[in-house]
XYZ file of N, CA, C and O in Angstrom:
504
model
N -56.605 -24.020 -30.810
C -56.496 -25.398 -30.446
C -55.983 -26.269 -31.582
O -55.172 -27.163 -31.367
N -56.474 -26.016 -32.805
C -56.043 -26.843 -33.933
C -54.559 -26.661 -34.229
O -53.856 -27.608 -34.563
N -54.084 -25.431 -34.101
C -52.663 -25.170 -34.351
C -51.800 -25.873 -33.313
O -50.769 -26.471 -33.646
N -52.213 -25.827 -32.060
C -51.474 -26.511 -31.002
C -51.470 -28.020 -31.240
O -50.442 -28.682 -31.070
N -52.614 -28.575 -31.633
C -52.689 -30.011 -31.922
C -51.758 -30.376 -33.068
O -51.040 -31.381 -33.005
N -51.756 -29.572 -34.127
C -50.875 -29.826 -35.263
C -49.417 -29.773 -34.818
O -48.622 -30.652 -35.148
N -49.048 -28.749 -34.072
C -47.672 -28.578 -33.619
C -47.231 -29.761 -32.761
O -46.121 -30.287 -32.928
N -48.083 -30.185 -31.844
C -47.761 -31.319 -30.968
C -47.519 -32.569 -31.798
O -46.562 -33.303 -31.575
N -48.364 -32.817 -32.788
C -48.212 -34.005 -33.620
C -47.001 -33.901 -34.541
O -46.263 -34.869 -34.725
N -46.765 -32.725 -35.118
C -45.689 -32.543 -36.084
C -44.317 -32.662 -35.421
O -43.425 -33.320 -35.940
N -44.144 -32.024 -34.265
C -42.838 -31.959 -33.609
C -42.656 -32.956 -32.472
O -41.552 -33.102 -31.952
N -43.699 -33.650 -32.062
C -43.674 -34.462 -30.843
C -42.673 -35.595 -30.805
O -42.211 -35.972 -29.733
N -42.295 -36.160 -31.965
C -41.347 -37.276 -31.967
C -39.895 -36.820 -32.018
O -38.989 -37.647 -31.985
N -39.677 -35.524 -32.124
C -38.330 -34.982 -32.040
C -37.501 -35.099 -33.303
O -37.975 -35.533 -34.353
N -36.239 -34.676 -33.165
C -35.311 -34.656 -34.296
C -35.117 -36.048 -34.877
O -35.151 -37.037 -34.155
N -34.922 -36.098 -36.147
C -34.759 -37.282 -37.001
C -36.084 -37.987 -37.291
O -36.098 -38.970 -38.027
N -37.186 -37.494 -36.750
C -38.489 -38.084 -37.065
C -38.898 -37.661 -38.478
O -38.730 -36.504 -38.856
N -39.430 -38.582 -39.265
C -39.914 -38.205 -40.593
C -41.242 -37.450 -40.477
O -42.115 -37.827 -39.704
N -41.345 -36.359 -41.224
C -42.573 -35.563 -41.274
C -42.835 -35.198 -42.728
O -41.933 -35.255 -43.569
N -44.057 -34.817 -43.015
C -44.396 -34.351 -44.359
C -44.080 -32.869 -44.474
O -44.422 -32.089 -43.579
N -43.444 -32.483 -45.567
C -43.202 -31.066 -45.829
C -44.553 -30.363 -45.906
O -45.484 -30.860 -46.548
N -44.654 -29.221 -45.254
C -45.920 -28.477 -45.265
C -46.153 -27.784 -46.604
O -47.251 -27.322 -46.868
N -45.128 -27.721 -47.453
C -45.269 -27.091 -48.763
C -45.633 -28.073 -49.856
O -46.610 -27.893 -50.569
N -44.833 -29.149 -49.978
C -45.027 -30.063 -51.107
C -45.432 -31.475 -50.693
O -45.763 -32.297 -51.535
N -45.385 -31.791 -49.406
C -45.812 -33.099 -48.922
C -44.742 -34.175 -48.938
O -44.995 -35.285 -48.501
N -43.543 -33.865 -49.439
C -42.473 -34.863 -49.424
C -42.086 -35.189 -47.992
O -42.197 -34.351 -47.107
N -41.593 -36.385 -47.771
C -41.148 -36.780 -46.438
C -39.746 -36.210 -46.205
O -38.845 -36.396 -47.024
N -39.606 -35.488 -45.103
C -38.327 -34.901 -44.708
C -38.110 -35.216 -43.224
O -39.028 -35.700 -42.550
N -36.925 -34.929 -42.721
C -36.624 -35.210 -41.322
C -36.560 -33.932 -40.507
O -36.045 -32.907 -40.979
N -37.094 -34.005 -39.288
C -36.947 -32.883 -38.366
C -35.496 -32.808 -37.913
O -34.830 -33.829 -37.762
N -35.039 -31.586 -37.669
C -33.681 -31.363 -37.173
C -33.753 -30.484 -35.943
O -34.677 -29.708 -35.770
N -32.746 -30.588 -35.126
C -32.690 -29.823 -33.882
C -31.862 -28.566 -34.102
O -30.906 -28.579 -34.861
N -32.255 -27.491 -33.426
C -31.418 -26.293 -33.453
C -31.221 -25.769 -32.044
O -31.989 -26.063 -31.137
N -30.150 -25.018 -31.873
C -29.866 -24.331 -30.623
C -29.339 -22.958 -30.990
O -28.433 -22.842 -31.802
N -29.946 -21.934 -30.430
C -29.516 -20.563 -30.683
C -29.355 -19.843 -29.355
O -30.016 -20.168 -28.387
N -28.492 -18.869 -29.343
C -28.351 -17.991 -28.194
C -28.853 -16.624 -28.637
O -28.206 -15.947 -29.432
N -30.030 -16.272 -28.174
C -30.631 -14.990 -28.539
C -30.476 -14.014 -27.385
O -31.174 -14.115 -26.382
N -29.522 -13.113 -27.539
C -29.273 -12.094 -26.516
C -29.062 -12.691 -25.134
O -29.628 -12.240 -24.149
N -28.272 -13.748 -25.064
C -27.977 -14.373 -23.786
C -29.032 -15.340 -23.296
O -28.924 -15.881 -22.201
N -30.060 -15.570 -24.080
C -31.121 -16.511 -23.693
C -31.100 -17.705 -24.641
O -31.392 -17.561 -25.832
N -30.732 -18.884 -24.134
C -30.664 -20.053 -25.007
C -32.043 -20.465 -25.511
O -33.023 -20.409 -24.769
N -32.107 -20.850 -26.767
C -33.355 -21.288 -27.380
C -33.117 -22.608 -28.095
O -32.329 -22.662 -29.039
N -33.768 -23.657 -27.625
C -33.720 -24.963 -28.267
C -34.970 -25.114 -29.115
O -36.028 -24.577 -28.771
N -34.874 -25.887 -30.183
C -36.054 -26.117 -30.988
C -35.826 -27.121 -32.093
O -34.770 -27.748 -32.192
N -36.852 -27.274 -32.919
C -36.838 -28.197 -34.048
C -37.236 -27.455 -35.310
O -38.031 -26.508 -35.258
N -36.695 -27.909 -36.437
C -37.090 -27.315 -37.713
C -37.121 -28.387 -38.794
O -36.504 -29.443 -38.679
N -37.871 -28.094 -39.835
C -37.915 -28.921 -41.039
C -37.585 -28.004 -42.208
O -38.116 -26.896 -42.306
N -36.699 -28.472 -43.071
C -36.225 -27.692 -44.209
C -36.303 -28.586 -45.431
O -35.569 -29.569 -45.534
N -37.180 -28.264 -46.366
C -37.374 -29.094 -47.549
C -36.478 -28.597 -48.683
O -36.649 -27.479 -49.167
N -35.549 -29.444 -49.098
C -34.650 -29.092 -50.199
C -35.396 -29.038 -51.524
O -34.995 -28.323 -52.441
N -36.502 -29.767 -51.641
C -37.233 -29.826 -52.905
C -37.987 -28.535 -53.208
O -37.953 -28.028 -54.323
N -38.669 -27.974 -52.200
C -39.498 -26.787 -52.468
C -39.066 -25.550 -51.689
O -39.587 -24.465 -51.909
N -38.128 -25.713 -50.745
C -37.620 -24.573 -49.991
C -38.443 -24.177 -48.780
O -38.106 -23.216 -48.090
N -39.497 -24.906 -48.472
C -40.324 -24.581 -47.311
C -39.560 -24.893 -46.025
O -38.925 -25.939 -45.911
N -39.632 -23.975 -45.080
C -39.025 -24.166 -43.771
C -40.062 -23.878 -42.694
O -40.794 -22.891 -42.800
N -40.139 -24.738 -41.683
C -40.987 -24.503 -40.520
C -40.169 -24.827 -39.281
O -39.252 -25.654 -39.326
N -40.481 -24.158 -38.171
C -39.741 -24.414 -36.941
C -40.603 -24.110 -35.733
O -41.613 -23.408 -35.826
N -40.165 -24.635 -34.608
C -40.794 -24.334 -33.327
C -39.739 -24.436 -32.241
O -38.890 -25.324 -32.276
N -39.827 -23.543 -31.286
C -38.952 -23.638 -30.125
C -39.454 -24.752 -29.210
O -40.618 -25.166 -29.287
N -38.588 -25.222 -28.335
C -39.007 -26.216 -27.338
C -40.106 -25.631 -26.460
O -41.042 -26.328 -26.075
N -40.023 -24.343 -26.154
C -41.072 -23.693 -25.354
C -42.423 -23.750 -26.071
O -43.456 -23.986 -25.450
N -42.405 -23.536 -27.380
C -43.642 -23.617 -28.152
C -44.205 -25.020 -28.178
O -45.419 -25.225 -28.078
N -43.324 -26.008 -28.324
C -43.757 -27.403 -28.307
C -44.335 -27.746 -26.941
O -45.352 -28.435 -26.833
N -43.709 -27.241 -25.881
C -44.221 -27.474 -24.526
C -45.618 -26.879 -24.361
O -46.510 -27.513 -23.797
N -45.806 -25.660 -24.860
C -47.118 -25.005 -24.740
C -48.209 -25.731 -25.519
O -49.393 -25.584 -25.213
N -47.837 -26.522 -26.518
C -48.823 -27.240 -27.329
C -49.327 -28.517 -26.664
O -50.309 -29.104 -27.124
N -48.692 -28.948 -25.581
C -49.111 -30.177 -24.900
C -50.452 -29.961 -24.201
O -50.635 -28.954 -23.496
N -51.426 -30.862 -24.371
C -52.759 -30.667 -23.782
C -52.760 -30.348 -22.287
O -53.475 -29.430 -21.871
N -51.981 -31.043 -21.437
C -52.002 -30.667 -20.015
C -51.500 -29.242 -19.769
O -52.000 -28.548 -18.878
N -50.533 -28.801 -20.565
C -50.009 -27.441 -20.416
C -51.037 -26.434 -20.909
O -51.203 -25.357 -20.325
N -51.766 -26.775 -21.956
C -52.836 -25.885 -22.442
C -53.917 -25.709 -21.376
O -54.398 -24.601 -21.146
N -54.265 -26.808 -20.696
C -55.248 -26.712 -19.604
C -54.684 -25.872 -18.460
O -55.389 -25.048 -17.868
N -53.413 -26.094 -18.127
C -52.757 -25.319 -17.070
C -52.793 -23.825 -17.421
O -53.084 -22.992 -16.558
N -52.530 -23.518 -18.654
C -52.532 -22.116 -19.102
C -53.916 -21.483 -18.971
O -54.044 -20.326 -18.600
N -54.958 -22.259 -19.284
C -56.331 -21.746 -19.111
C -56.638 -21.491 -17.635
O -57.274 -20.501 -17.281
N -56.179 -22.401 -16.770
C -56.446 -22.276 -15.332
C -55.551 -21.247 -14.645
O -55.894 -20.750 -13.575
N -54.413 -20.951 -15.242
C -53.427 -20.024 -14.663
C -52.964 -19.046 -15.749
O -51.844 -19.163 -16.255
N -53.806 -18.095 -16.115
C -53.469 -17.209 -17.236
C -52.247 -16.324 -16.990
O -51.633 -15.854 -17.943
N -51.897 -16.108 -15.728
C -50.690 -15.332 -15.422
C -49.583 -16.304 -15.058
O -49.440 -16.695 -13.907
N -48.838 -16.694 -16.061
C -47.754 -17.638 -15.823
C -46.486 -17.134 -16.493
O -46.516 -16.231 -17.319
N -45.386 -17.737 -16.102
C -44.089 -17.371 -16.675
C -43.332 -18.653 -16.975
O -43.598 -19.710 -16.400
N -42.365 -18.538 -17.862
C -41.511 -19.692 -18.120
C -40.197 -19.494 -17.376
O -39.697 -18.372 -17.262
N -39.673 -20.582 -16.868
C -38.384 -20.565 -16.194
C -37.313 -21.006 -17.183
O -37.618 -21.648 -18.184
N -36.052 -20.679 -16.910
C -34.991 -21.135 -17.817
C -34.983 -22.657 -17.910
O -35.219 -23.354 -16.907
N -34.715 -23.202 -19.091
C -34.646 -24.664 -19.226
C -33.555 -25.217 -18.311
O -32.554 -24.557 -18.053
N -33.776 -26.433 -17.816
C -32.756 -27.048 -16.980
C -32.493 -28.483 -17.441
O -33.414 -29.180 -17.879
N -31.248 -28.871 -17.335
C -30.837 -30.222 -17.717
C -31.043 -31.157 -16.533
O -30.741 -30.797 -15.398
N -31.594 -32.354 -16.804
C -31.829 -33.359 -15.768
C -31.546 -34.744 -16.349
O -31.431 -34.913 -17.562
N -31.473 -35.717 -15.453
C -31.439 -37.117 -15.850
C -32.856 -37.635 -15.652
O -33.414 -37.526 -14.563
N -33.456 -38.191 -16.692
C -34.817 -38.699 -16.612
C -34.792 -40.189 -16.925
O -34.763 -40.583 -18.086
N -34.717 -40.986 -15.879
C -34.685 -42.439 -16.056
C -33.509 -42.915 -16.890
O -33.660 -43.814 -17.708
N -32.351 -42.292 -16.709
C -31.169 -42.683 -17.461
C -30.994 -41.960 -18.781
O -30.031 -42.189 -19.494
N -31.923 -41.087 -19.131
C -31.843 -40.312 -20.367
C -31.512 -38.866 -20.040
O -32.135 -38.268 -19.157
N -30.531 -38.310 -20.734
C -30.238 -36.891 -20.585
C -31.450 -36.121 -21.097
O -31.902 -36.356 -22.221
N -31.964 -35.213 -20.284
C -33.215 -34.547 -20.625
C -33.131 -33.049 -20.363
O -32.241 -32.566 -19.661
N -34.090 -32.346 -20.929
C -34.246 -30.910 -20.771
C -35.667 -30.675 -20.270
O -36.617 -31.216 -20.837
N -35.815 -29.878 -19.209
C -37.136 -29.585 -18.655
C -37.485 -28.129 -18.934
O -36.707 -27.228 -18.636
N -38.654 -27.932 -19.531
C -39.230 -26.603 -19.705
C -40.344 -26.496 -18.676
O -41.245 -27.337 -18.644
N -40.288 -25.477 -17.824
C -41.286 -25.306 -16.762
C -42.024 -23.987 -16.939
O -41.413 -22.942 -17.167
N -43.342 -24.081 -16.836
C -44.209 -22.903 -16.760
C -44.771 -22.874 -15.359
O -45.166 -23.907 -14.817
N -44.797 -21.687 -14.768
C -45.173 -21.555 -13.369
C -46.184 -20.427 -13.201
O -46.059 -19.382 -13.838
N -47.160 -20.659 -12.326
C -48.142 -19.626 -11.989
C -47.428 -18.480 -11.288
O -46.700 -18.695 -10.327
N -47.627 -17.268 -11.762
C -46.979 -16.099 -11.169
C -47.486 -15.849 -9.752
O -46.743 -15.384 -8.891
N -48.735 -16.187 -9.485
C -49.357 -15.883 -8.198
C -49.321 -17.043 -7.200
O -49.871 -16.932 -6.120
N -48.708 -18.149 -7.565
C -48.672 -19.300 -6.667
C -47.514 -20.205 -7.006
O -46.590 -19.822 -7.713
N -47.600 -21.441 -6.523
C -46.500 -22.376 -6.742
C -46.831 -23.454 -7.770
O -46.002 -24.328 -8.032
N -48.032 -23.419 -8.344
C -48.419 -24.422 -9.333
C -47.538 -24.295 -10.567
O -47.101 -23.203 -10.928
N -47.289 -25.438 -11.201
C -46.446 -25.409 -12.384
C -46.729 -26.556 -13.319
O -47.410 -27.521 -12.975
N -46.203 -26.427 -14.522
C -46.300 -27.459 -15.547
C -44.897 -27.705 -16.075
O -44.198 -26.768 -16.456
N -44.482 -28.962 -16.079
C -43.158 -29.340 -16.551
C -43.289 -30.237 -17.778
O -44.061 -31.207 -17.758
N -42.512 -29.929 -18.803
C -42.439 -30.789 -19.983
C -40.991 -31.256 -20.081
O -40.067 -30.446 -20.111
N -40.814 -32.580 -20.113
C -39.492 -33.186 -20.163
C -39.233 -33.649 -21.595
O -40.034 -34.397 -22.169
N -38.116 -33.190 -22.150
C -37.707 -33.535 -23.507
C -36.416 -34.345 -23.459
O -35.545 -34.067 -22.624
N -36.259 -35.299 -24.383
C -34.955 -35.940 -24.574
C -34.000 -34.856 -25.053
O -34.314 -34.107 -25.973
N -32.869 -34.743 -24.412
C -31.931 -33.649 -24.703
C -31.431 -33.665 -26.143
O -31.314 -32.632 -26.776
N -31.141 -34.836 -26.683
C -30.545 -34.900 -28.015
C -31.543 -34.716 -29.152
O -31.180 -34.226 -30.215
N -32.820 -35.079 -28.940
C -33.799 -35.019 -30.039
C -34.966 -34.068 -29.784
O -35.720 -33.773 -30.701
N -35.145 -33.642 -28.545
C -36.310 -32.857 -28.117
C -37.622 -33.617 -28.296
O -38.688 -33.026 -28.463
N -37.561 -34.948 -28.233
C -38.785 -35.746 -28.213
C -39.416 -35.587 -26.844
O -38.726 -35.621 -25.815
N -40.712 -35.371 -26.791
C -41.415 -35.205 -25.521
C -41.445 -36.545 -24.799
O -41.945 -37.534 -25.324
N -40.896 -36.565 -23.583
C -40.851 -37.777 -22.772
C -41.937 -37.830 -21.714
O -42.439 -38.901 -21.395
N -42.285 -36.650 -21.162
C -43.210 -36.647 -20.024
C -43.760 -35.228 -19.831
O -43.048 -34.250 -20.059
N -44.996 -35.150 -19.382
C -45.617 -33.878 -19.018
C -46.209 -34.051 -17.620
O -46.924 -35.016 -17.372
N -45.876 -33.124 -16.722
C -46.372 -33.204 -15.346
C -46.931 -31.851 -14.921
O -46.331 -30.813 -15.196
N -48.086 -31.878 -14.254
C -48.723 -30.683 -13.730
C -48.735 -30.816 -12.213
O -49.088 -31.867 -11.684
N -48.391 -29.750 -11.548
C -48.432 -29.839 -10.086
C -47.910 -28.617 -9.393
O -47.471 -27.690 -9.892
């Protein structure tokens, strides 16, 4: 729980947000990354401290899993899967939705991120 809380707080404001380096404490900015791992796109955020060389990162899926409603959903639905991310318009903002779905039913958890920064915009369970 503590790790999820830390991750949610550290990465929740998305790219360009100032954060403290986990190595030396200097203020650095989060950056966005996109990788294609064996045909599976992976979006995420990272912090890279030029002063001490410490690097930390999290995928958008990891950030989604750290959200309290998604953590509760995971406890209630231990057999779940993630669906491929999908692009949507969220109130005029280009967004990315990460969805976790119960394998045995239709219940799901959606986390909506701003597409350009991966800032968490909305979490919905249903």
